Coordinates of C-alpha atoms in Angstrom, one line a residue:
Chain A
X1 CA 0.0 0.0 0.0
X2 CA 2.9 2.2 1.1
X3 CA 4.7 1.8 -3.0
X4 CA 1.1 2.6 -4.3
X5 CA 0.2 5.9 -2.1
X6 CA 4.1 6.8 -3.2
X7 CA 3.1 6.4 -7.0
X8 CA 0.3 8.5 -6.3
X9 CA 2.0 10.8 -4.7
X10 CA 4.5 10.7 -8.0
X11 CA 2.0 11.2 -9.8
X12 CA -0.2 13.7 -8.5
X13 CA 3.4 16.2 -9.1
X14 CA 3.1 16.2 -12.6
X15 CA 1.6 18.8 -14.0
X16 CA -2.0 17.8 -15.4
X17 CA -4.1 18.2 -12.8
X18 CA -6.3 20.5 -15.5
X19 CA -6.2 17.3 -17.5
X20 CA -7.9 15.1 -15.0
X21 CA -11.2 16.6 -15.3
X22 CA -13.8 16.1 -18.4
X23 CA -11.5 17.8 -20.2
X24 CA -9.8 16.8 -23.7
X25 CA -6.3 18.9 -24.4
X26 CA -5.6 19.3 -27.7
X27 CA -4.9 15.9 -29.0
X28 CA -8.2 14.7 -28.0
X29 CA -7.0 12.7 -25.3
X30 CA -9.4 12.3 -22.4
X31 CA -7.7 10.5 -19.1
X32 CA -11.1 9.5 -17.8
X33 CA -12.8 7.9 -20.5
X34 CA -9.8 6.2 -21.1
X35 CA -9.5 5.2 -17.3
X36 CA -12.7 4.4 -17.0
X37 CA -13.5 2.7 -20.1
X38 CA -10.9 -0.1 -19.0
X39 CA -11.9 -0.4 -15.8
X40 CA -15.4 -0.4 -16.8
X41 CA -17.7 -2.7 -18.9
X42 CA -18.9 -2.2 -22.3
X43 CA -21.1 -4.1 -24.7
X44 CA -18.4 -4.7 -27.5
X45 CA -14.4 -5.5 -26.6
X46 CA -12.4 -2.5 -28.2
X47 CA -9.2 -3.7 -29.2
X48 CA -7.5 -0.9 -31.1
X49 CA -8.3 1.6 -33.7
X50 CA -6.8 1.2 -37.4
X51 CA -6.4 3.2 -39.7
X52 CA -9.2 5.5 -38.5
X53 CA -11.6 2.0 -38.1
X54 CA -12.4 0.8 -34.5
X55 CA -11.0 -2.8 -34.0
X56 CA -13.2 -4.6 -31.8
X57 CA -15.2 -7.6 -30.5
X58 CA -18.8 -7.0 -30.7
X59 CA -21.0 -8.8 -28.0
X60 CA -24.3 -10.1 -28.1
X61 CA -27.0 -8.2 -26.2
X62 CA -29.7 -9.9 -24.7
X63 CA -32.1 -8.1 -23.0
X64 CA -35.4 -8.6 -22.1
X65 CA -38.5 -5.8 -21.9
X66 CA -42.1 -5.6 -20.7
X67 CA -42.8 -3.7 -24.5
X68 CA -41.1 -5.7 -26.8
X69 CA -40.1 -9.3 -25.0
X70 CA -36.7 -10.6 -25.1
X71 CA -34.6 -8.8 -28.3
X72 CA -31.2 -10.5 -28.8
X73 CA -28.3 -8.6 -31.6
X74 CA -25.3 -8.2 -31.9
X75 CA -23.9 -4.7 -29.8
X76 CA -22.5 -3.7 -33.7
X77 CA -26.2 -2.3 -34.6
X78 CA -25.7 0.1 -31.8
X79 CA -22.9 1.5 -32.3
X80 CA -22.4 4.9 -33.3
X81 CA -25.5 6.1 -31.2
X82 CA -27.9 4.1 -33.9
X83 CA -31.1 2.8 -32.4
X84 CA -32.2 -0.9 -33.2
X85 CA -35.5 -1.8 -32.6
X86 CA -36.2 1.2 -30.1
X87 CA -32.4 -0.1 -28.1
X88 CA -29.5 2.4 -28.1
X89 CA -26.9 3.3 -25.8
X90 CA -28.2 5.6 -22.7
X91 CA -27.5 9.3 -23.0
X92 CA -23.5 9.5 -21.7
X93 CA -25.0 12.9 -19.2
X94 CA -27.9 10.7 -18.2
X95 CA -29.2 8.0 -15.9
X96 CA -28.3 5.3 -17.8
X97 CA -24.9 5.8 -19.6
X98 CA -23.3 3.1 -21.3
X99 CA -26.4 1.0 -20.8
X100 CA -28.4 -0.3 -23.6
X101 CA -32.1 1.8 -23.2
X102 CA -35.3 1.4 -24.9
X103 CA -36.9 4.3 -25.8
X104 CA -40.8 4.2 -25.0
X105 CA -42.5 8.0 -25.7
X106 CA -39.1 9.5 -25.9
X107 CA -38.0 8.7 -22.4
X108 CA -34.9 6.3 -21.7
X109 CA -36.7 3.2 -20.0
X110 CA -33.9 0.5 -18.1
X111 CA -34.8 -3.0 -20.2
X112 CA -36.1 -5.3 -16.9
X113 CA -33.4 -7.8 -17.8
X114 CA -30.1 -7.3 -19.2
X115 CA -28.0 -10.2 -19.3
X116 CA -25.6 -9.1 -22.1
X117 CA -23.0 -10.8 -22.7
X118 CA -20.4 -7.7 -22.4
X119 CA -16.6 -7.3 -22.4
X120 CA -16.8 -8.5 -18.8
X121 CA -18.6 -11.9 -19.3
X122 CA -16.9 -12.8 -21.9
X123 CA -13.4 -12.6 -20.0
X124 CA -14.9 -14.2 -17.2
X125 CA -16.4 -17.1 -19.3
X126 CA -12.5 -17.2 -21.0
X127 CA -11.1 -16.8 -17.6
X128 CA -13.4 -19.5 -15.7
X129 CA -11.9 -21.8 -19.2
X130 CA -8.5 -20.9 -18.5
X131 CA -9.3 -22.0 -14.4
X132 CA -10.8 -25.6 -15.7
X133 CA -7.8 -26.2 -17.9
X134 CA -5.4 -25.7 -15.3
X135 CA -7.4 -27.9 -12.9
X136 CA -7.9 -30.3 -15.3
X137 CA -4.4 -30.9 -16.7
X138 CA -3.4 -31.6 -13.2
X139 CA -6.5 -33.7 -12.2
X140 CA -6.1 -35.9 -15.6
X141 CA -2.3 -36.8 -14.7
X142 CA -3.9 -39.0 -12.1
X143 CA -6.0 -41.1 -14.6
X144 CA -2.8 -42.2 -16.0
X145 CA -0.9 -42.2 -13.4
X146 CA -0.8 -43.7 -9.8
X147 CA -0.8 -41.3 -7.3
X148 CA 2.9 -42.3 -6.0
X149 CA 4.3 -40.1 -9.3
X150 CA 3.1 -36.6 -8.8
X151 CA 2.8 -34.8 -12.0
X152 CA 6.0 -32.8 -13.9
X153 CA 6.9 -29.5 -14.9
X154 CA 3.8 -27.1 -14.8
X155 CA 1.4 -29.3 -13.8
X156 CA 4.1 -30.3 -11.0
X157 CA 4.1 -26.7 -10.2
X158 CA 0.2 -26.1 -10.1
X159 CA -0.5 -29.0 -8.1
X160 CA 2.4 -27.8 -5.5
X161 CA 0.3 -24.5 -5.5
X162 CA -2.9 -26.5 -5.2
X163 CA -1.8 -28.7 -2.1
X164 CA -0.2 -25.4 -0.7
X165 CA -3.2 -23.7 -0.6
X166 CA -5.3 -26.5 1.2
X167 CA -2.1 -27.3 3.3
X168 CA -1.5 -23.2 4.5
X169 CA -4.6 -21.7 4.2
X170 CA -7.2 -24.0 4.0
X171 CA -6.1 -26.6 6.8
X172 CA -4.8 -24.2 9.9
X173 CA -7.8 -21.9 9.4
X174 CA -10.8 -24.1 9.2
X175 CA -10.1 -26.9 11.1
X176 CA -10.9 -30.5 11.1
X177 CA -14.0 -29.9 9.1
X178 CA -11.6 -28.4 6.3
X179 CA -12.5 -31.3 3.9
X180 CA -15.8 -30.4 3.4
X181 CA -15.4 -26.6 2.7
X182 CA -12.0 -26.8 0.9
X183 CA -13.2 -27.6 -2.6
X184 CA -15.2 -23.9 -2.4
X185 CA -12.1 -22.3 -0.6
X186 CA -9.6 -23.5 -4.0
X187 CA -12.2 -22.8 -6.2
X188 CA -12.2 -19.3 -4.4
X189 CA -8.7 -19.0 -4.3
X190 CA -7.8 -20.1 -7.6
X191 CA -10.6 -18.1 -9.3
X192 CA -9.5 -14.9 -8.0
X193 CA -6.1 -15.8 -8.5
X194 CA -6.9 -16.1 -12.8
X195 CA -8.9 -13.4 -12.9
X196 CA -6.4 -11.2 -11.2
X197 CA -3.5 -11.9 -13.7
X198 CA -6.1 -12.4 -16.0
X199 CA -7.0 -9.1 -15.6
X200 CA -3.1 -7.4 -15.9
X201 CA -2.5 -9.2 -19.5
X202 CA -3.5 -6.0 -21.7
X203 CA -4.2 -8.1 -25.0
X204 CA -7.3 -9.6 -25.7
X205 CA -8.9 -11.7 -24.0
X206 CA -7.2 -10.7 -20.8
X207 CA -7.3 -7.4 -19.1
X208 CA -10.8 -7.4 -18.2
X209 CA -11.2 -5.8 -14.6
X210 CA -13.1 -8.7 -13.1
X211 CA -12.2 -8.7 -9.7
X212 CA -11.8 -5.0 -9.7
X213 CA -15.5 -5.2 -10.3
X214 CA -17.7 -5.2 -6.9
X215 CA -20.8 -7.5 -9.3
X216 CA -18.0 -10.1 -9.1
X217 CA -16.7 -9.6 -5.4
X218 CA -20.4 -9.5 -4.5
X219 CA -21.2 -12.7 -5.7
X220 CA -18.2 -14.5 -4.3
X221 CA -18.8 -12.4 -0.7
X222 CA -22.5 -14.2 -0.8
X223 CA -21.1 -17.7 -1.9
X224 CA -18.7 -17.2 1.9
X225 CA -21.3 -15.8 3.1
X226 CA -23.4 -18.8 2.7
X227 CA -20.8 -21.4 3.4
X228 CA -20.6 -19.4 6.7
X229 CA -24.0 -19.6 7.5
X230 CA -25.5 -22.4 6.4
X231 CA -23.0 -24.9 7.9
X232 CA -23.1 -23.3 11.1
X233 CA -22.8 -25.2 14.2
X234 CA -25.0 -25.0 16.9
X235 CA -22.9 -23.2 19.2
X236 CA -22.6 -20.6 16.2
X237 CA -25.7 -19.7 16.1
X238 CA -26.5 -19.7 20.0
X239 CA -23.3 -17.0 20.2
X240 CA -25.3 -14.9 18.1
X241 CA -28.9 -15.2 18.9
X242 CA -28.1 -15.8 22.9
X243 CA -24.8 -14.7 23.4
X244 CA -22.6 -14.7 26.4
X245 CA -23.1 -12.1 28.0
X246 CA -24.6 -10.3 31.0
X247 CA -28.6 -10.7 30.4
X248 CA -29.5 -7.1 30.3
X249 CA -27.7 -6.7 27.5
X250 CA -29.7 -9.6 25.4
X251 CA -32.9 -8.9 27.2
X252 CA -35.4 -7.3 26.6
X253 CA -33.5 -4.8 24.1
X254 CA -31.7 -7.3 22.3
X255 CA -28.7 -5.6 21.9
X256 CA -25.7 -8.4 21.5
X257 CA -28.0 -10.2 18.9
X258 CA -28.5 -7.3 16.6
X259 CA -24.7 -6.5 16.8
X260 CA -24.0 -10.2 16.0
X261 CA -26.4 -10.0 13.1
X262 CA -25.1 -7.0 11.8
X263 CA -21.5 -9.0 12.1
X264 CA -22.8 -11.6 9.8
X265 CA -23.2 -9.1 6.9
X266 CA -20.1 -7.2 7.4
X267 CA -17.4 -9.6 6.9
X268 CA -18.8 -10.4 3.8
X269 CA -19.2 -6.9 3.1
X270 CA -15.3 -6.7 4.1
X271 CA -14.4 -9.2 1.9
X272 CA -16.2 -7.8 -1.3
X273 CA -15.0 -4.7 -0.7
X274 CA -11.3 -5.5 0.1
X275 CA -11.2 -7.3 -3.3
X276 CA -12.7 -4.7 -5.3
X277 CA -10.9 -2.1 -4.2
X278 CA -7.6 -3.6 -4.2
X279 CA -8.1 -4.6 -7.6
X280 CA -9.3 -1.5 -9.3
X281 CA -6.7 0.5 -7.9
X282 CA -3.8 -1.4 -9.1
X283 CA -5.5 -1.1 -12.2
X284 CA -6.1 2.6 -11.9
X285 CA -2.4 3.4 -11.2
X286 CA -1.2 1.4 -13.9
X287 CA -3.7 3.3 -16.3
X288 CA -2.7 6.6 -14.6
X289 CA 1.2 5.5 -15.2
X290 CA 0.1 4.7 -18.9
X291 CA -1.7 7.5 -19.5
X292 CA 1.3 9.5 -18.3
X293 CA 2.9 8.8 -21.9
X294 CA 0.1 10.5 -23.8
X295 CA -0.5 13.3 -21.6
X296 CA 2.6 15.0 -21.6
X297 CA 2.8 14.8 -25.6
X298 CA 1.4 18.8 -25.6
X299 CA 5.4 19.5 -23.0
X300 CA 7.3 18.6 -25.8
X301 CA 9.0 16.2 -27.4
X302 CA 12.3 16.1 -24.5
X303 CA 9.6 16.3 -21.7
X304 CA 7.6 13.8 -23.1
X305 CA 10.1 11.2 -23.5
X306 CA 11.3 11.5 -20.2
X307 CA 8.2 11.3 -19.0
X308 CA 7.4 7.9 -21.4
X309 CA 10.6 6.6 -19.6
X310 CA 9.8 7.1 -16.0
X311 CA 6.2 6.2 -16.5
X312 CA 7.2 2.8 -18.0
X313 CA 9.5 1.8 -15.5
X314 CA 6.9 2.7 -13.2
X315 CA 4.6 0.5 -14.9
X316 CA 6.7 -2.0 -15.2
X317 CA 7.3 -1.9 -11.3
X318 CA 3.4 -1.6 -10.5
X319 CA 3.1 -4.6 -12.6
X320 CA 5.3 -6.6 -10.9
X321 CA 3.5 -5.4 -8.0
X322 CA 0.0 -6.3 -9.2
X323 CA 1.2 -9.9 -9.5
X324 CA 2.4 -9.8 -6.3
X325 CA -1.4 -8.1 -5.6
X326 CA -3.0 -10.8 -7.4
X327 CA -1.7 -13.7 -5.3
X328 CA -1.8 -11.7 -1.8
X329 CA -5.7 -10.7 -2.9
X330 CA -6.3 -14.2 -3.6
X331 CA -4.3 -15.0 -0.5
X332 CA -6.5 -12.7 1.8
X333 CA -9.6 -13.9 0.7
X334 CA -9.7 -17.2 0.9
X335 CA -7.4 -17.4 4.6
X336 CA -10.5 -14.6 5.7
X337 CA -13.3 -16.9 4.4
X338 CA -11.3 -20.1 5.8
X339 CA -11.6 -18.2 9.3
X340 CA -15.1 -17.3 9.1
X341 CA -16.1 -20.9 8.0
X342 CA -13.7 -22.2 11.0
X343 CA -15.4 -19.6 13.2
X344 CA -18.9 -21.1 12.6
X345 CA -17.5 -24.2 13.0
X346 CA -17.1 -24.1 16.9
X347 CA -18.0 -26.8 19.1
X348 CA -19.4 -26.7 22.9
X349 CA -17.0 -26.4 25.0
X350 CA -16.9 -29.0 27.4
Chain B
X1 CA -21.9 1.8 -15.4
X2 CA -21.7 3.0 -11.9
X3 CA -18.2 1.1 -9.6
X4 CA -19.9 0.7 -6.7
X5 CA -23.9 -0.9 -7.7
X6 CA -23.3 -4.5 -8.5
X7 CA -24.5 -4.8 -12.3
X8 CA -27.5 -7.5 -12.4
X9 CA -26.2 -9.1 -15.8
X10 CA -22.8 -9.4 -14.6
X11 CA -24.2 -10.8 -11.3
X12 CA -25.9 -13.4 -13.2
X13 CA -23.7 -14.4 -15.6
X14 CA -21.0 -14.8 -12.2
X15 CA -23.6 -16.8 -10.4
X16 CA -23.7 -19.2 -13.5
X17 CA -20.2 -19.7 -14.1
X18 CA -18.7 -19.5 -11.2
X19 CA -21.2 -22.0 -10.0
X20 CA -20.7 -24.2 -12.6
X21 CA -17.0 -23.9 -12.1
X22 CA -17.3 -24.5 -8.5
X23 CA -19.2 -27.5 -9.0
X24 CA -17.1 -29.1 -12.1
X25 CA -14.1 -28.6 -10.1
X26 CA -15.7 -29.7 -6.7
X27 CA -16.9 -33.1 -8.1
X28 CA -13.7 -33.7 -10.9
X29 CA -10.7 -31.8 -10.1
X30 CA -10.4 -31.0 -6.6
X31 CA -10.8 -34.4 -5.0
X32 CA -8.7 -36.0 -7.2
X33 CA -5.8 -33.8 -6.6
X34 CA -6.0 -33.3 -3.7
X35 CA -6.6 -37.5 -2.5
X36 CA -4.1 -38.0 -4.4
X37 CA -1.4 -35.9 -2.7
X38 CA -3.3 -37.0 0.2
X39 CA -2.5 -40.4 -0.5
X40 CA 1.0 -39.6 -1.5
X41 CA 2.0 -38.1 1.9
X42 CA 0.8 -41.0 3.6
X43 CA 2.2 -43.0 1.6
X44 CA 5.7 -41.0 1.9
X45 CA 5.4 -40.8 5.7
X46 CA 4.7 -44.8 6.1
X47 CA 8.0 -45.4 3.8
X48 CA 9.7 -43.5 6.6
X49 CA 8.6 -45.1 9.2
X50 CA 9.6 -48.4 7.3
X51 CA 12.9 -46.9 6.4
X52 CA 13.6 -46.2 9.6
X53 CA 12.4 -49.2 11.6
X54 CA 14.5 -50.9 8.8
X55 CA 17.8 -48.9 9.6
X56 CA 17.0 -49.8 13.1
X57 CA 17.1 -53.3 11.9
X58 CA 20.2 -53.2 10.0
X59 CA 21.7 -51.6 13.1
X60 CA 20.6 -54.3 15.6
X61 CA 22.5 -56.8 13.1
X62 CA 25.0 -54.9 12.2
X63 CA 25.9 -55.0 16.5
X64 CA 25.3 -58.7 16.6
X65 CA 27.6 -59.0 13.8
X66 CA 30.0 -57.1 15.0
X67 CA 29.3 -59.6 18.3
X68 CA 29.8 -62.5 16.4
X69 CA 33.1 -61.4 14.9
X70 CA 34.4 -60.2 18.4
X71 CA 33.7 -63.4 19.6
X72 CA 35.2 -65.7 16.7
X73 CA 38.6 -63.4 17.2
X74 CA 38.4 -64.0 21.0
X75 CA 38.1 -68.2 19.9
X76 CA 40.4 -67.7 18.0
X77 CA 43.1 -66.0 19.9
X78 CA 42.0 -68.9 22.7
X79 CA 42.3 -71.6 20.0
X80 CA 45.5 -70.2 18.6
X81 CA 46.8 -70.1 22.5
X82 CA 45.9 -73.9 23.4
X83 CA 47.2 -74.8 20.3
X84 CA 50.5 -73.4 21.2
X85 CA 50.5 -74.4 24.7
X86 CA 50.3 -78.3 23.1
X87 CA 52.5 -77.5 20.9
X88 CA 55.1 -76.9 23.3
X89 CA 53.7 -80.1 25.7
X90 CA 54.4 -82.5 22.7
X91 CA 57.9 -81.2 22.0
X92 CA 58.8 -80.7 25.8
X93 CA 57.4 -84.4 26.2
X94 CA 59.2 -85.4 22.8
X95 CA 62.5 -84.4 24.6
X96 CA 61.5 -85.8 27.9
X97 CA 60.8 -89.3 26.4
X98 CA 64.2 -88.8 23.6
X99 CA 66.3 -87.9 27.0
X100 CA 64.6 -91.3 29.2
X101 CA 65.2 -93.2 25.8
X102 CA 68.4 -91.7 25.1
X103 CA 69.4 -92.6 28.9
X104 CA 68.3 -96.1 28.6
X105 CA 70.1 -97.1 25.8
X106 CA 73.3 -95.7 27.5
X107 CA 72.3 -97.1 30.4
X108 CA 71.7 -100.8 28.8
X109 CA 75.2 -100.2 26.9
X110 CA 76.7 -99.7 30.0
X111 CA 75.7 -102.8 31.2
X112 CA 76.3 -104.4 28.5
X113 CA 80.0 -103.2 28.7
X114 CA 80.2 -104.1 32.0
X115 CA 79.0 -107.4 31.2
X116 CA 81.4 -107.7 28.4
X117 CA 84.3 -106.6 30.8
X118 CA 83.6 -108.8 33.4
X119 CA 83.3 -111.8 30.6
X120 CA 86.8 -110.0 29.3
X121 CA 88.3 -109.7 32.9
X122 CA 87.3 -113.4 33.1
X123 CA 88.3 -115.2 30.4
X124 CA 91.4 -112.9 31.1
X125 CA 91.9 -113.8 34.9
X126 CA 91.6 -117.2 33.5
X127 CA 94.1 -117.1 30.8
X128 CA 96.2 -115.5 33.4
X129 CA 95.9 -117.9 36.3
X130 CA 96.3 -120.8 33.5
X131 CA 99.1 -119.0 32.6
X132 CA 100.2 -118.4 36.5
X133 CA 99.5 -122.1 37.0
X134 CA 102.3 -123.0 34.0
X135 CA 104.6 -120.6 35.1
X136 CA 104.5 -121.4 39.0
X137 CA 104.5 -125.2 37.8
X138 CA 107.7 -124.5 36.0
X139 CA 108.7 -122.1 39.1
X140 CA 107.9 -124.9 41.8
X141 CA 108.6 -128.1 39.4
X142 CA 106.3 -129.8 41.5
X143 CA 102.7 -131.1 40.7
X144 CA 100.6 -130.0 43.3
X145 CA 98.1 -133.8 43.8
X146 CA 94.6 -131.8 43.7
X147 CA 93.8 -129.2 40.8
X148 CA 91.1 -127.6 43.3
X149 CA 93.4 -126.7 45.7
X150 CA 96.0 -125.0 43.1
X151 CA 93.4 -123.2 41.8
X152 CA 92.2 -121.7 45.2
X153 CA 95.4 -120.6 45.5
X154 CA 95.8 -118.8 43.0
X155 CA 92.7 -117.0 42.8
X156 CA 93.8 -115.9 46.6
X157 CA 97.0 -114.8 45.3
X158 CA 95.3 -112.7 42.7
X159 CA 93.2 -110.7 44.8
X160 CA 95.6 -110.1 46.9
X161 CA 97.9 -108.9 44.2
X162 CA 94.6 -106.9 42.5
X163 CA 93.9 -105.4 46.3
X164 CA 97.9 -104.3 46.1
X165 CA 97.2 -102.9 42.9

């Protein structure tokens, strides 16, 4: 955290502070649609631009809306602001930016369903392929093989990564229950793990900002969240409804409860937020960094390669940082979800 | 597309796959991997425990080896020692029995020369006193009228003369 507040710091002496609002300087070159267009999602992959042309991927959208039912095209008949079959992209100042709206009587209505397959679907579909291979070319050594050879080369090196995670995380932290939870905490741990390098490979079909993306960190905060709760000993649950504790303090204001029940949504809320957060701001810095390059074009051609310099060798250190990130994220999660389960795991004390 | 409202498509999508994912890898990779490393370290720690009780093994005979051996040097050294020590009583008793032997037959021989020289000394005494007897015949010129009494003479004459000399 300290190296990213210092690149911040770095950052924040150069001199385009006037750049970093909705501003374009004279090349055209606006730092937050650019920033936020990464981080973001989007209803067709942009790759580059050439020769004038946009190069990109365009997604299917599949919506679904009381007026005309479910409508499912291809995101390249709406691009450009054209409308298709009352869709278009929401108005950028409005509501409903880069959404795709229906307009009934003029006014931008939300479709009741969108289930799109955008930019960030598509990597996590890609990315949740790239998870199964990896599992699988270790798991398919075994069909071959007794289990007194352990498997060679990578697949040596992923299933030492595999056992280290149930052995260091997995084991200590939940306790002697761990077998039945640690197929969810690997799965946890190795999916945020891909998506977080995943999401630092800038060439398509990596870089998109999955677990910088709180839908994402929300849904694996509920799966903990359910493991928590739902294998919950006893004793768990009497802690919380009837804790411990002096009886005026249960009774008849039921104090201790409601701060227990409050407890059971925050460490959730902890974890999806820790994730998210970590994740987009590594991606934000390195943007920032990249950015650097373009922004100080109007300083001159001396300035700006300096600047191109330092800014790279920044990025190559945030990089090397972000991998760093990307296992420590992956790390934090799952030995914080390994704790909660092993916390709802407690037995009477005899 | 606000950063901080979770995005309902994206949340669905998520739900699927990752569920999907969690459940593929729950039922096909994960148990298999991890049973069989499982399985391997058990496996890895019970060969230890083998090896071990084995190099205990080894070690108990190698010390009852190393007993044995002791032992056959120490029977030897003792065989080696009585067979010397016999050794010795056979050539001592060797001698003894040469030097009783070697005795005897000096001892016989001396008898037997004694023998001899008191045959010699007499047939000699004889020869002598025959002799005696012509000569003192001749001396006295007489014949004496028994033989028996000559001869007693003589043989008193004799030892008087072998007491003189």
């Amino acid at each position: 955290m300290r190296w990213r507040i210092i690149a911040v710091l770095l950052l924040m002496c150069l001199p385009f502070a006037g750049y970093s609002e909705k501003t374009e300087d004279s090349t055209g070159f606006n730092i937050n649609d650019v920033i936020f267009g990464h981080i973001g999602d989007s209803y067709e992959w942009h790759i580059t631009e050439w020769k004038g042309e946009p190069v990109a991927v365009y997604l299917p959208v599949i919506v679904y809306s009381k007026t005309s039912g479910f409508n499912v095209f291809s995101s390249k008949k709406l691009c450009e602001g054209n409308n298709y079959k009352g869709f278009q992209y929401g108005d950028p100042d409005g509501k409903y930016s880069d959404k795709v709206v229906e307009i009934v009587n003029g006014n931008e209505v939300k479709p009741l369903i969108d289930i799109s397959i955008t930019k960030n679907v598509l990597g996590l579909f890609f990315n949740c392929a790239v998870l199964l291979v990896l599992a699988f070319s270790v798991s398919s050594w075994y069909k071959k093989h007794s289990y007194e050879t352990p498997p060679k080369g990578l697949r040596g090196g992923i299933e030492m990564f595999i056992i280290s995670v149930e052995d260091d995380i997995i084991k200590p932290c939940v306790g002697e229950n761990y077998r039945k939870f640690s197929p969810y905490l690997l799965t946890a741990f190795f999916f945020i793990f891909v998506n977080n390098i995943m999401g630092l490979v800038p060439i398509f079909p990596g870089g998109a900002n999955l677990t910088g993306n709180i839908a994402i960190t929300f849904v694996l905060a509920m799966f903990t969240f359910f493991m928590v709760n739902i294998f919950g000993s006893k004793t768990y649950w009497k802690d919380i409804l009837w804790p411990d504790v002096p009886v005026w303090m249960k009774a008849p204001m039921p104090l201790m409860p409601l701060i227990e029940i409050f407890g059971l949504f925050t460490k959730p809320f902890a974890l999806m937020i820790r994730l998210f957060a970590n994740t987009l701001a590594g991606h934000i810095i390195i943007l920032s960094l990249t950015c650097v390059v373009f922004i100080t074009v109007s300083l001159g051609a001396v300035l700006n390669g300096f600047m191109s310099v330092v800014a790279i060798l920044f990025i190559v250190f945030m990089d090397l940082m972000e991998i760093l990130v990307a296992y420590i994220q992956a790390y934090v999660f799952t030995i914080l979800s390994s704790i909660f389960i092993g916390m709802a795991q407690v037995k009477e004390e005899e | 597309m606000s950063l901080l409202t979770p995005d309902g498509g994206l949340v669905f999508w998520m739900l699927l796959a990752f569920g999907i994912v969690f459940f593929i890898l729950a039922k096909f990779a994960w148990p298999v991997i991890t049973g069989a490393a499982e399985k391997r370290t058990n496996f890895i720690n019970t060969s230890m425990e083998s090896a071990k009780e084995a190099n205990r093994k080894l070690a108990e005979i190698k010390t009852e080896a190393d007993g044995i051996i002791a032992d056959a040097y120490e029977q030897r050294t003792q065989i080696m020692k009585e067979t010397a020590e016999s050794r010795d009583k056979i050539i001592s008793d060797a001698k003894d029995k040469a030097s009783s032997e070697a005795r005897k037959i000096i001892e016989d021989a001396n008898v037997q020369i004694e023998r001899q020289k008191q045959e010699v000394m007499a047939s000699y005494r004889k020869e002598v006193s025959e002799a005696a007897v012509q000569i003192a015949e001749k001396i006295l010129r007489r014949e004496l009228a028994k033989d028996g009494e000559q001869m007693a003479l003589i043989n008193s004459m004799l030892d008087e003369l072998n007491k003189q000399q």
